[in-house]
PDB file of C-alpha atoms in Angstrom:
ATOM      1  CA  MET O 548     -29.654   1.566 -54.358  1.00 53.00           C
ATOM      2  CA  SER O 549     -30.059   4.392 -51.866  1.00 53.00           C
ATOM      3  CA  GLY O 550     -32.082   2.049 -49.602  1.00 54.00           C
ATOM      4  CA  ALA O 551     -29.181  -0.422 -49.602  1.00 55.00           C
ATOM      5  CA  ILE O 552     -26.721   2.294 -48.701  1.00 61.00           C
ATOM      6  CA  SER O 553     -28.781   3.539 -45.794  1.00 66.00           C
ATOM      7  CA  LEU O 554     -29.280  -0.039 -44.513  1.00 64.00           C
ATOM      8  CA  ARG O 555     -25.570  -0.704 -44.829  1.00 65.00           C
ATOM      9  CA  THR O 556     -24.821   2.598 -43.053  1.00 67.00           C
ATOM     10  CA  ALA O 557     -27.229   1.698 -40.251  1.00 59.00           C
ATOM     11  CA  ILE O 558     -25.586  -1.716 -39.773  1.00 67.00           C
ATOM     12  CA  VAL O 559     -22.086  -0.218 -39.696  1.00 59.00           C
ATOM     13  CA  ALA O 560     -23.228   2.486 -37.275  1.00 56.00           C
ATOM     14  CA  GLY O 561     -24.822  -0.154 -35.015  1.00 57.00           C
ATOM     15  CA  ILE O 562     -21.650  -2.248 -34.975  1.00 67.00           C
ATOM     16  CA  ALA O 563     -19.564   0.859 -34.246  1.00 55.00           C
ATOM     17  CA  CYS O 564     -21.840   1.813 -31.333  1.00 52.00           C
ATOM     18  CA  ALA O 565     -21.680  -1.702 -29.893  1.00 55.00           C
ATOM     19  CA  ALA O 566     -17.885  -1.724 -30.165  1.00 56.00           C
ATOM     20  CA  ALA O 567     -17.623   1.708 -28.542  1.00 55.00           C
ATOM     21  CA  GLY O 568     -19.905   0.617 -25.700  1.00 56.00           C
ATOM     22  CA  SER O 569     -17.859  -2.540 -25.116  1.00 57.00           C
ATOM     23  CA  ALA O 570     -14.611  -0.573 -25.126  1.00 55.00           C
ATOM     24  CA  ALA O 571     -16.000   1.998 -22.691  1.00 54.00           C
ATOM     25  CA  THR O 572     -17.214  -0.728 -20.338  1.00 56.00           C
ATOM     26  CA  TRP O 573     -13.848  -2.500 -20.440  1.00 53.00           C
ATOM     27  CA  TYR O 574     -12.036   0.767 -19.727  1.00 57.00           C
ATOM     28  CA  LEU O 575     -14.267   1.692 -16.779  1.00 57.00           C
ATOM     29  CA  VAL O 576     -13.890  -1.741 -15.194  1.00 57.00           C
ATOM     30  CA  HIS O 577     -10.135  -2.036 -15.682  1.00 57.00           C
ATOM     31  CA  ALA O 578      -9.113   1.594 -15.171  1.00 56.00           C
ATOM     32  CA  ARG O 579      -9.968   1.392 -11.457  1.00 53.00           C
ATOM     33  CA  LEU O 580      -7.821  -1.665 -10.793  1.00 51.00           C
ATOM     34  CA  PRO O 581      -4.227  -1.404  -9.543  1.00 55.00           C
ATOM     35  CA  ASP O 582      -1.526  -1.938 -12.153  1.00 53.00           C
ATOM     36  CA  GLY O 583      -1.030  -5.561 -13.074  1.00 49.00           C
ATOM     37  CA  HIS O 584      -4.357  -6.762 -11.706  1.00 54.00           C
ATOM     38  CA  ARG O 585      -7.159  -7.844 -13.965  1.00 50.00           C
ATOM     39  CA  THR O 586      -9.738  -8.974 -11.387  1.00 53.00           C
ATOM     40  CA  PRO O 587     -12.080  -6.761  -9.380  1.00 54.00           C
ATOM     41  CA  ALA O 588     -10.988  -5.849  -5.876  1.00 55.00           C
ATOM     42  CA  GLU O 589     -12.072  -8.360  -3.280  1.00 61.00           C
ATOM     43  CA  ALA O 590     -14.928  -7.432  -0.996  1.00 68.00           C
ATOM     44  CA  ASP O 591     -14.226  -6.838   2.684  1.00 69.00           C
ATOM     45  CA  VAL O 592     -14.587 -10.316   4.166  1.00 78.00           C
ATOM     46  CA  ARG O 593     -13.425  -9.515   7.688  1.00 82.00           C
ATOM     47  CA  ALA O 594     -15.572 -10.738  10.547  1.00 91.00           C
ATOM     48  CA  TYR O 595     -17.031  -7.877  12.562  1.00 94.00           C
ATOM     49  CA  ARG O 596     -18.247  -7.713  16.132  1.00 94.00           C
ATOM     50  CA  TYR O 597     -20.487  -5.075  17.654  1.00 96.00           C
ATOM     51  CA  VAL O 598     -19.529  -3.565  21.003  1.00 96.00           C
ATOM     52  CA  SER O 599     -22.074  -1.449  22.865  1.00 97.00           C
ATOM     53  CA  LEU O 600     -21.526   1.577  25.070  1.00 97.00           C
ATOM     54  CA  ASP O 601     -24.722   2.425  26.922  1.00 96.00           C
ATOM     55  CA  LYS O 602     -26.034   5.375  28.892  1.00 95.00           C
ATOM     56  CA  ILE O 603     -23.775   8.230  27.850  1.00 96.00           C
ATOM     57  CA  ILE O 604     -25.415  11.279  29.433  1.00 96.00           C
ATOM     58  CA  VAL O 605     -24.451  14.788  28.329  1.00 95.00           C
ATOM     59  CA  MET O 606     -25.732  18.022  29.860  1.00 93.00           C
ATOM     60  CA  LEU O 607     -26.662  20.417  27.072  1.00 91.00           C
ATOM     61  CA  ARG O 608     -26.096  24.136  27.277  1.00 84.00           C
ATOM     62  CA  GLY O 609     -29.247  26.124  27.832  1.00 77.00           C
ATOM     63  CA  ALA O 610     -30.203  29.612  26.771  1.00 72.00           C
ATOM     64  CA  GLU O 611     -29.053  32.306  29.174  1.00 72.00           C
ATOM     65  CA  GLY O 612     -31.325  32.586  32.159  1.00 63.00           C
ATOM     66  CA  GLU O 613     -33.077  29.324  31.381  1.00 70.00           C
ATOM     67  CA  PRO O 614     -33.978  27.682  34.718  1.00 67.00           C
ATOM     68  CA  VAL O 615     -34.341  24.109  33.426  1.00 75.00           C
ATOM     69  CA  SER O 616     -31.415  21.823  32.619  1.00 84.00           C
ATOM     70  CA  HIS O 617     -31.486  19.745  29.463  1.00 91.00           C
ATOM     71  CA  PHE O 618     -29.652  16.560  28.683  1.00 93.00           C
ATOM     72  CA  LEU O 619     -28.980  14.105  25.927  1.00 94.00           C
ATOM     73  CA  ALA O 620     -28.696  10.359  26.558  1.00 96.00           C
ATOM     74  CA  VAL O 621     -27.162   8.239  23.835  1.00 97.00           C
ATOM     75  CA  ASP O 622     -26.251   4.569  23.451  1.00 97.00           C
ATOM     76  CA  LEU O 623     -23.601   3.683  20.883  1.00 97.00           C
ATOM     77  CA  VAL O 624     -22.629   0.513  19.048  1.00 97.00           C
ATOM     78  CA  PHE O 625     -19.105   0.193  17.638  1.00 97.00           C
ATOM     79  CA  LYS O 626     -18.526  -1.893  14.517  1.00 96.00           C
ATOM     80  CA  THR O 627     -15.134  -3.435  15.140  1.00 96.00           C
ATOM     81  CA  PRO O 628     -13.087  -6.086  13.353  1.00 95.00           C
ATOM     82  CA  GLN O 629     -12.969  -9.287  15.367  1.00 94.00           C
ATOM     83  CA  GLU O 630      -9.204  -8.887  15.903  1.00 94.00           C
ATOM     84  CA  THR O 631      -9.617  -5.530  17.695  1.00 94.00           C
ATOM     85  CA  GLU O 632     -12.767  -6.238  19.704  1.00 95.00           C
ATOM     86  CA  ARG O 633     -10.820  -6.573  22.971  1.00 95.00           C
ATOM     87  CA  VAL O 634      -9.017  -3.265  22.382  1.00 94.00           C
ATOM     88  CA  THR O 635     -12.325  -1.523  21.684  1.00 95.00           C
ATOM     89  CA  ARG O 636     -13.801  -2.896  24.926  1.00 96.00           C
ATOM     90  CA  GLU O 637     -10.749  -1.740  26.896  1.00 95.00           C
ATOM     91  CA  GLN O 638     -11.102   1.780  25.488  1.00 95.00           C
ATOM     92  CA  LEU O 639     -14.821   2.262  26.300  1.00 96.00           C
ATOM     93  CA  PRO O 640     -14.091   4.769  29.132  1.00 96.00           C
ATOM     94  CA  LEU O 641     -12.024   6.872  26.715  1.00 94.00           C
ATOM     95  CA  LEU O 642     -14.749   6.658  24.070  1.00 96.00           C
ATOM     96  CA  ARG O 643     -17.369   7.809  26.591  1.00 97.00           C
ATOM     97  CA  SER O 644     -15.193  10.802  27.473  1.00 96.00           C
ATOM     98  CA  VAL O 645     -14.741  11.765  23.810  1.00 96.00           C
ATOM     99  CA  VAL O 646     -18.520  11.728  23.240  1.00 97.00           C
ATOM    100  CA  VAL O 647     -19.223  13.860  26.324  1.00 97.00           C
ATOM    101  CA  SER O 648     -16.552  16.352  25.308  1.00 95.00           C
ATOM    102  CA  ALA O 649     -17.802  16.546  21.713  1.00 95.00           C
ATOM    103  CA  LEU O 650     -21.472  17.072  22.585  1.00 95.00           C
ATOM    104  CA  SER O 651     -21.310  19.191  25.751  1.00 92.00           C
ATOM    105  CA  ASN O 652     -21.035  22.468  23.820  1.00 89.00           C
ATOM    106  CA  TYR O 653     -24.299  21.910  21.951  1.00 91.00           C
ATOM    107  CA  THR O 654     -27.564  23.559  22.923  1.00 90.00           C
ATOM    108  CA  LEU O 655     -30.915  21.820  23.121  1.00 91.00           C
ATOM    109  CA  GLU O 656     -32.143  23.715  20.064  1.00 90.00           C
ATOM    110  CA  ARG O 657     -29.110  22.777  17.966  1.00 92.00           C
ATOM    111  CA  VAL O 658     -29.317  19.082  18.867  1.00 93.00           C
ATOM    112  CA  ARG O 659     -33.036  18.964  18.102  1.00 92.00           C
ATOM    113  CA  GLN O 660     -32.361  20.405  14.633  1.00 94.00           C
ATOM    114  CA  MET O 661     -29.793  17.718  13.796  1.00 94.00           C
ATOM    115  CA  THR O 662     -30.675  14.475  12.058  1.00 94.00           C
ATOM    116  CA  LEU O 663     -29.510  11.180  13.512  1.00 94.00           C
ATOM    117  CA  GLU O 664     -26.938  10.917  10.714  1.00 96.00           C
ATOM    118  CA  GLU O 665     -25.569  14.393  11.482  1.00 96.00           C
ATOM    119  CA  LEU O 666     -25.215  13.573  15.168  1.00 96.00           C
ATOM    120  CA  ALA O 667     -23.488  10.271  14.352  1.00 96.00           C
ATOM    121  CA  GLY O 668     -21.186  12.221  12.020  1.00 96.00           C
ATOM    122  CA  VAL O 669     -20.233  14.620  14.829  1.00 96.00           C
ATOM    123  CA  ILE O 670     -19.476  11.679  17.118  1.00 97.00           C
ATOM    124  CA  ASN O 671     -17.442   9.792  14.499  1.00 96.00           C
ATOM    125  CA  ALA O 672     -15.497  12.958  13.622  1.00 96.00           C
ATOM    126  CA  ALA O 673     -14.666  13.422  17.316  1.00 96.00           C
ATOM    127  CA  PHE O 674     -13.338   9.844  17.481  1.00 95.00           C
ATOM    128  CA  THR O 675     -11.271  10.337  14.332  1.00 95.00           C
ATOM    129  CA  GLN O 676      -9.780  13.541  15.735  1.00 94.00           C
ATOM    130  CA  ALA O 677      -9.056  11.970  19.139  1.00 93.00           C
ATOM    131  CA  TYR O 678      -7.230   9.009  17.614  1.00 92.00           C
ATOM    132  CA  ALA O 679      -5.359  11.223  15.139  1.00 91.00           C
ATOM    133  CA  SER O 680      -4.053  13.428  17.953  1.00 87.00           C
ATOM    134  CA  ASP O 681      -2.827  10.311  19.788  1.00 81.00           C
ATOM    135  CA  ARG O 682      -1.355   8.999  16.524  1.00 82.00           C
ATOM    136  CA  ALA O 683      -3.160   5.726  17.080  1.00 82.00           C
ATOM    137  CA  GLY O 684      -5.478   3.851  14.791  1.00 88.00           C
ATOM    138  CA  LYS O 685      -9.113   3.481  15.740  1.00 92.00           C
ATOM    139  CA  PRO O 686      -9.856  -0.097  16.818  1.00 94.00           C
ATOM    140  CA  PHE O 687     -13.320   0.188  15.255  1.00 95.00           C
ATOM    141  CA  THR O 688     -14.599   1.220  11.843  1.00 94.00           C
ATOM    142  CA  GLU O 689     -17.744   3.087  12.824  1.00 95.00           C
ATOM    143  CA  ALA O 690     -19.801   4.244  15.787  1.00 96.00           C
ATOM    144  CA  MET O 691     -23.558   3.962  15.324  1.00 97.00           C
ATOM    145  CA  ILE O 692     -26.307   5.413  17.497  1.00 96.00           C
ATOM    146  CA  SER O 693     -28.593   2.721  18.894  1.00 96.00           C
ATOM    147  CA  LYS O 694     -30.657   4.938  21.208  1.00 96.00           C
ATOM    148  CA  LEU O 695     -31.091   8.697  21.573  1.00 95.00           C
ATOM    149  CA  ILE O 696     -33.106  10.623  24.151  1.00 94.00           C
ATOM    150  CA  ILE O 697     -33.168  14.417  24.248  1.00 93.00           C
ATOM    151  CA  GLU O 698     -34.839  16.094  27.234  1.00 89.00           C
TER     152      GLU O 698
END
């Protein structure tokens, strides 16, 4: 009889675990959806274009008394929705200026210590700040580094 009880207990415990797992999964899927919606959010299906901005040259600060100048050359690619591609192209001179301003205070040593992702983060943060101060929306979603030379 005790074997039957333990088998019955194991079956009930298994069913309870399965029910709890199903309930937890349902909650996690549906808790993230807006009220009244029962389908997952749609993926971003916008068409994107890629606009390039080449040969941005920035003079880097040197150590005091250092006789040699150092520079950074960077090419960028902007991921932009198709609807705002023209606006992004029209603003390339402004975007070049923002990059030069953001990177001109860096030293050669500091730039060499940064990863590509960190440098891209600095550039994207500068764009976000520039557009926020103008109270205008960025016409692109992201700036990516396509080439980097540090001399």
